[in-house]
mmCIF file of C-alpha atoms in Angstrom:
data_model
loop_
_atom_site.group_PDB
_atom_site.id
_atom_site.type_symbol
_atom_site.label_atom_id
_atom_site.label_comp_id
_atom_site.label_asym_id
_atom_site.label_seq_id
_atom_site.Cartn_x
_atom_site.Cartn_y
_atom_site.Cartn_z
ATOM 1 C CA UNK A 65 0.000 0.000 0.000
ATOM 2 C CA UNK A 66 2.731 2.428 0.975
ATOM 3 C CA UNK A 67 4.664 1.623 -2.200
ATOM 4 C CA UNK A 68 1.709 2.536 -4.382
ATOM 5 C CA UNK A 69 1.316 5.857 -2.588
ATOM 6 C CA UNK A 70 5.068 6.399 -2.978
ATOM 7 C CA UNK A 71 4.883 5.642 -6.715
ATOM 8 C CA UNK A 72 2.042 8.094 -7.253
ATOM 9 C CA UNK A 73 3.830 10.761 -5.227
ATOM 10 C CA UNK A 74 7.035 10.338 -7.216
ATOM 11 C CA UNK A 75 5.151 10.568 -10.506
ATOM 12 C CA UNK A 76 3.349 13.779 -9.610
ATOM 13 C CA UNK A 77 -0.077 12.220 -9.005
ATOM 14 C CA UNK A 78 -0.029 13.054 -5.303
ATOM 15 C CA UNK A 79 -0.238 11.137 -2.036
ATOM 16 C CA UNK A 80 -3.188 9.077 -3.259
ATOM 17 C CA UNK A 81 -4.066 5.462 -3.939
ATOM 18 C CA UNK A 82 -6.027 6.379 -7.071
ATOM 19 C CA UNK A 83 -5.690 9.671 -8.971
ATOM 20 C CA UNK A 84 -8.107 12.253 -7.650
ATOM 21 C CA UNK A 85 -9.207 10.184 -4.628
ATOM 22 C CA UNK A 86 -7.834 11.813 -1.499
ATOM 23 C CA UNK A 87 -7.872 9.077 1.131
ATOM 24 C CA UNK A 88 -4.961 8.511 3.528
ATOM 25 C CA UNK A 89 -4.643 4.750 3.450
ATOM 26 C CA UNK A 90 -1.184 4.683 5.049
ATOM 27 C CA UNK A 91 0.120 5.416 8.560
ATOM 28 C CA UNK A 92 3.799 6.023 7.750
ATOM 29 C CA UNK A 93 4.087 9.356 5.874
ATOM 30 C CA UNK A 94 7.843 9.855 6.183
ATOM 31 C CA UNK A 95 8.511 6.274 5.068
ATOM 32 C CA UNK A 96 6.238 6.771 2.066
ATOM 33 C CA UNK A 97 8.258 9.863 1.178
ATOM 34 C CA UNK A 98 11.474 7.883 1.639
ATOM 35 C CA UNK A 99 10.254 5.150 -0.698
ATOM 36 C CA UNK A 100 9.194 7.757 -3.231
ATOM 37 C CA UNK A 101 12.853 8.780 -3.552
ATOM 38 C CA UNK A 102 13.687 5.307 -4.904
ATOM 39 C CA UNK A 103 11.117 5.798 -7.672
ATOM 40 C CA UNK A 104 13.051 8.860 -8.804
ATOM 41 C CA UNK A 105 16.268 6.883 -9.214
ATOM 42 C CA UNK A 106 17.228 5.018 -12.419
ATOM 43 C CA UNK A 107 16.235 1.665 -10.912
ATOM 44 C CA UNK A 108 14.047 -0.884 -12.731
ATOM 45 C CA UNK A 109 10.596 -1.035 -11.162
ATOM 46 C CA UNK A 110 11.056 -4.741 -10.434
ATOM 47 C CA UNK A 111 14.108 -3.991 -8.244
ATOM 48 C CA UNK A 112 12.929 -0.983 -6.219
ATOM 49 C CA UNK A 113 11.566 -3.143 -3.406
ATOM 50 C CA UNK A 114 14.897 -4.971 -3.219
ATOM 51 C CA UNK A 115 16.840 -1.759 -2.704
ATOM 52 C CA UNK A 116 14.397 -0.586 -0.053
ATOM 53 C CA UNK A 117 14.895 -3.920 1.702
ATOM 54 C CA UNK A 118 18.668 -3.414 1.523
ATOM 55 C CA UNK A 119 18.276 -0.021 3.159
ATOM 56 C CA UNK A 120 16.223 -1.703 5.882
ATOM 57 C CA UNK A 121 19.083 -4.146 6.409
ATOM 58 C CA UNK A 122 21.456 -1.196 6.755
ATOM 59 C CA UNK A 123 19.194 0.515 9.307
ATOM 60 C CA UNK A 124 18.949 -2.669 11.380
ATOM 61 C CA UNK A 125 22.710 -3.194 11.219
ATOM 62 C CA UNK A 126 23.431 0.345 12.397
ATOM 63 C CA UNK A 127 20.954 -0.075 15.239
ATOM 64 C CA UNK A 128 23.142 -2.906 16.572
ATOM 65 C CA UNK A 129 25.880 -0.327 17.144
ATOM 66 C CA UNK A 130 23.552 1.571 19.454
ATOM 67 C CA UNK A 131 22.483 -1.630 21.215
ATOM 68 C CA UNK A 132 26.160 -2.190 21.954
ATOM 69 C CA UNK A 133 26.587 1.382 23.208
ATOM 70 C CA UNK A 134 23.554 1.014 25.499
ATOM 71 C CA UNK A 135 25.013 -2.112 27.109
ATOM 72 C CA UNK A 136 28.423 -0.478 27.521
ATOM 73 C CA UNK A 137 26.840 2.267 29.631
ATOM 74 C CA UNK A 138 26.069 -0.373 32.261
ATOM 75 C CA UNK A 139 28.843 -2.959 31.974
ATOM 76 C CA UNK A 140 32.181 -3.749 30.345
ATOM 77 C CA UNK A 141 31.349 -7.469 30.188
ATOM 78 C CA UNK A 142 31.889 -8.413 26.553
ATOM 79 C CA UNK A 143 29.678 -11.498 26.872
ATOM 80 C CA UNK A 144 26.724 -9.368 27.953
ATOM 81 C CA UNK A 145 27.356 -6.988 25.073
ATOM 82 C CA UNK A 146 27.628 -9.767 22.479
ATOM 83 C CA UNK A 147 24.538 -11.486 23.855
ATOM 84 C CA UNK A 148 22.478 -8.300 23.620
ATOM 85 C CA UNK A 149 23.655 -7.613 20.074
ATOM 86 C CA UNK A 150 23.032 -11.215 18.994
ATOM 87 C CA UNK A 151 19.563 -11.386 20.534
ATOM 88 C CA UNK A 152 18.651 -8.181 18.722
ATOM 89 C CA UNK A 153 20.260 -9.208 15.433
ATOM 90 C CA UNK A 154 18.461 -12.558 15.293
ATOM 91 C CA UNK A 155 15.106 -11.524 16.711
ATOM 92 C CA UNK A 156 12.639 -12.989 14.230
ATOM 93 C CA UNK A 157 9.757 -10.481 14.169
ATOM 94 C CA UNK A 158 12.142 -7.539 13.934
ATOM 95 C CA UNK A 159 13.952 -9.062 10.974
ATOM 96 C CA UNK A 160 10.784 -10.182 9.224
ATOM 97 C CA UNK A 161 9.204 -6.740 9.222
ATOM 98 C CA UNK A 162 12.437 -4.806 8.893
ATOM 99 C CA UNK A 163 13.777 -6.843 5.975
ATOM 100 C CA UNK A 164 10.435 -6.913 4.162
ATOM 101 C CA UNK A 165 10.793 -3.188 3.573
ATOM 102 C CA UNK A 166 8.603 -1.896 6.396
ATOM 103 C CA UNK A 167 9.429 1.218 8.410
ATOM 104 C CA UNK A 168 10.264 -0.978 11.427
ATOM 105 C CA UNK A 169 13.952 -0.892 10.497
ATOM 106 C CA UNK A 170 14.171 2.906 10.604
ATOM 107 C CA UNK A 171 12.136 3.095 13.806
ATOM 108 C CA UNK A 172 14.448 0.570 15.463
ATOM 109 C CA UNK A 173 17.447 2.693 14.547
ATOM 110 C CA UNK A 174 15.850 5.904 15.810
ATOM 111 C CA UNK A 175 14.635 4.324 19.053
ATOM 112 C CA UNK A 176 17.949 2.659 19.926
ATOM 113 C CA UNK A 177 19.858 5.850 19.134
ATOM 114 C CA UNK A 178 17.490 7.964 21.242
ATOM 115 C CA UNK A 179 17.590 5.458 24.117
ATOM 116 C CA UNK A 180 21.390 5.445 24.106
ATOM 117 C CA UNK A 181 21.575 9.238 24.115
ATOM 118 C CA UNK A 182 19.083 9.446 26.977
ATOM 119 C CA UNK A 183 20.713 6.710 29.074
ATOM 120 C CA UNK A 184 24.225 7.983 28.467
ATOM 121 C CA UNK A 185 23.444 11.484 29.688
ATOM 122 C CA UNK A 186 21.317 10.277 32.591
ATOM 123 C CA UNK A 187 24.194 8.149 33.893
ATOM 124 C CA UNK A 188 26.838 10.870 33.773
ATOM 125 C CA UNK A 189 27.276 13.507 36.434
ATOM 126 C CA UNK A 190 30.454 15.248 35.382
ATOM 127 C CA UNK A 191 30.544 19.056 35.546
ATOM 128 C CA UNK A 192 30.289 19.198 31.731
ATOM 129 C CA UNK A 193 27.095 17.155 31.715
ATOM 130 C CA UNK A 194 25.528 19.043 34.582
ATOM 131 C CA UNK A 195 26.106 22.307 32.791
ATOM 132 C CA UNK A 196 25.633 21.416 29.134
ATOM 133 C CA UNK A 197 24.206 17.899 29.106
ATOM 134 C CA UNK A 198 20.665 18.926 28.239
ATOM 135 C CA UNK A 199 21.749 19.982 24.753
ATOM 136 C CA UNK A 200 22.038 16.281 23.953
ATOM 137 C CA UNK A 201 18.666 15.570 25.520
ATOM 138 C CA UNK A 202 17.193 18.075 23.079
ATOM 139 C CA UNK A 203 18.562 15.809 20.359
ATOM 140 C CA UNK A 204 16.683 12.887 21.908
ATOM 141 C CA UNK A 205 13.409 14.755 21.574
ATOM 142 C CA UNK A 206 14.171 15.787 17.995
ATOM 143 C CA UNK A 207 14.815 12.154 17.041
ATOM 144 C CA UNK A 208 11.633 10.993 18.741
ATOM 145 C CA UNK A 209 9.617 13.809 17.186
ATOM 146 C CA UNK A 210 10.856 12.838 13.713
ATOM 147 C CA UNK A 211 9.932 9.227 14.449
ATOM 148 C CA UNK A 212 6.267 10.257 14.836
ATOM 149 C CA UNK A 213 6.366 11.233 11.155
ATOM 150 C CA UNK A 214 7.473 7.697 10.351
ATOM 151 C CA UNK A 215 4.606 6.295 12.417
ATOM 152 C CA UNK A 216 2.240 8.313 14.575
ATOM 153 C CA UNK A 217 2.148 5.667 17.305
ATOM 154 C CA UNK A 218 5.797 6.453 18.065
ATOM 155 C CA UNK A 219 4.189 9.119 20.234
ATOM 156 C CA UNK A 220 4.040 6.408 22.925
ATOM 157 C CA UNK A 221 7.853 5.902 23.181
ATOM 158 C CA UNK A 222 8.173 9.691 22.976
ATOM 159 C CA UNK A 223 5.970 10.123 26.068
ATOM 160 C CA UNK A 224 7.613 7.241 27.965
ATOM 161 C CA UNK A 225 11.166 8.474 27.406
ATOM 162 C CA UNK A 226 10.107 11.995 28.339
ATOM 163 C CA UNK A 227 8.658 10.630 31.576
ATOM 164 C CA UNK A 228 11.879 8.800 32.435
ATOM 165 C CA UNK A 229 14.072 11.828 31.709
ATOM 166 C CA UNK A 230 11.735 14.130 33.601
ATOM 167 C CA UNK A 231 12.144 11.959 36.698
ATOM 168 C CA UNK A 232 15.852 11.198 36.234
ATOM 169 C CA UNK A 233 16.985 14.778 35.664
ATOM 170 C CA UNK A 234 15.105 16.996 38.128
ATOM 171 C CA UNK A 235 17.528 19.856 37.519
ATOM 172 C CA UNK A 236 16.363 20.034 33.876
ATOM 173 C CA UNK A 237 12.625 19.478 34.293
ATOM 174 C CA UNK A 238 11.684 22.856 32.887
ATOM 175 C CA UNK A 239 13.804 22.264 29.779
ATOM 176 C CA UNK A 240 12.356 18.777 29.372
ATOM 177 C CA UNK A 241 8.845 20.185 29.481
ATOM 178 C CA UNK A 242 9.639 22.864 26.926
ATOM 179 C CA UNK A 243 11.367 20.509 24.481
ATOM 180 C CA UNK A 244 8.933 17.619 24.840
ATOM 181 C CA UNK A 245 5.675 19.555 24.761
ATOM 182 C CA UNK A 246 6.901 21.973 22.099
ATOM 183 C CA UNK A 247 8.113 19.290 19.692
ATOM 184 C CA UNK A 248 5.137 17.020 20.390
ATOM 185 C CA UNK A 249 2.683 19.769 19.502
ATOM 186 C CA UNK A 250 4.745 20.823 16.487
ATOM 187 C CA UNK A 251 5.079 17.356 14.953
ATOM 188 C CA UNK A 252 1.834 15.651 15.983
ATOM 189 C CA UNK A 253 -0.190 18.817 15.555
ATOM 190 C CA UNK A 254 1.569 19.687 12.322
ATOM 191 C CA UNK A 255 0.900 16.381 10.624
ATOM 192 C CA UNK A 256 -2.695 16.375 11.897
ATOM 193 C CA UNK A 257 -3.229 19.804 10.362
ATOM 194 C CA UNK A 258 -1.551 18.724 7.131
ATOM 195 C CA UNK A 259 -3.759 15.615 7.018
ATOM 196 C CA UNK A 260 -6.898 17.674 7.499
ATOM 197 C CA UNK A 261 -5.930 20.168 4.800
ATOM 198 C CA UNK A 262 -4.943 17.458 2.294
ATOM 199 C CA UNK A 263 -7.404 14.648 3.036
ATOM 200 C CA UNK A 264 -10.168 16.377 4.983
ATOM 201 C CA UNK A 265 -9.803 14.064 8.000
ATOM 202 C CA UNK A 266 -7.930 14.423 11.260
ATOM 203 C CA UNK A 267 -7.021 10.712 11.401
ATOM 204 C CA UNK A 268 -5.819 8.212 8.760
ATOM 205 C CA UNK A 269 -8.451 6.130 7.002
ATOM 206 C CA UNK A 270 -7.117 3.005 8.722
ATOM 207 C CA UNK A 271 -8.368 4.372 12.045
ATOM 208 C CA UNK A 272 -11.920 4.617 10.766
ATOM 209 C CA UNK A 273 -11.718 1.136 9.214
ATOM 210 C CA UNK A 274 -10.193 -0.674 12.190
ATOM 211 C CA UNK A 275 -11.011 1.279 15.350
ATOM 212 C CA UNK A 276 -14.081 3.445 14.917
ATOM 213 C CA UNK A 277 -17.153 2.008 16.650
ATOM 214 C CA UNK A 278 -15.236 -0.276 19.038
ATOM 215 C CA UNK A 279 -15.646 0.581 22.751
ATOM 216 C CA UNK A 280 -12.520 1.720 24.553
ATOM 217 C CA UNK A 281 -12.842 -1.213 26.985
ATOM 218 C CA UNK A 282 -12.542 -3.735 24.154
ATOM 219 C CA UNK A 283 -9.559 -1.859 22.695
ATOM 220 C CA UNK A 284 -7.766 -2.014 26.062
ATOM 221 C CA UNK A 285 -8.595 -5.712 26.525
ATOM 222 C CA UNK A 286 -7.326 -6.500 23.030
ATOM 223 C CA UNK A 287 -4.145 -4.562 23.731
ATOM 224 C CA UNK A 288 -3.563 -6.386 27.015
ATOM 225 C CA UNK A 289 -4.165 -9.734 25.302
ATOM 226 C CA UNK A 290 -1.556 -8.948 22.647
ATOM 227 C CA UNK A 291 0.886 -7.668 25.274
ATOM 228 C CA UNK A 292 0.590 -10.814 27.406
ATOM 229 C CA UNK A 293 1.123 -13.103 24.421
ATOM 230 C CA UNK A 294 4.086 -11.005 23.286
#
């Protein structure tokens, strides 16, 4: 679905499934734009998916670097580091969706990078960090804000990491509030406004197809069921 939207975007038809029909049938706008770039390259149509899959492989591989850096914040034990990297590298669901060309690969890279930046600065208490460390935390929020353009539901990790940093760095709570709330409103609000202006709806069409009409209690129960099985 995303590839068809990307094809139409690259060929000047617009972000549509069919020409002239403005329905947002995707939930990954930045990834659609990323895939559209491949349609502008001199690549045979039959090979575009392959190159997008290769880029997903690259994103997943780079994310392993950040998994390693996260572990090294806590321990110098090389076995622990190798185990964490291996468990991530060979985790089936992550590879299936990431290597099939889905946006999971890019989100994994962004999330591991943001987590490392947040953990690294929260564990240091040198004079340099106490004075200037929040500049890096601003980078964490920028990464997480961009990730909401890849998928809107990345707002959940955004809020969770903000909550952790808000508690862990009491001396920077005001700055955390400004960065987090400001970027959240800018990116979530911005894409909601853009969606309304372009498609005439405040939510993607998939929401209305899959969620609308279901009581909130059933949504929560279904979410808990999936969480327990996971």
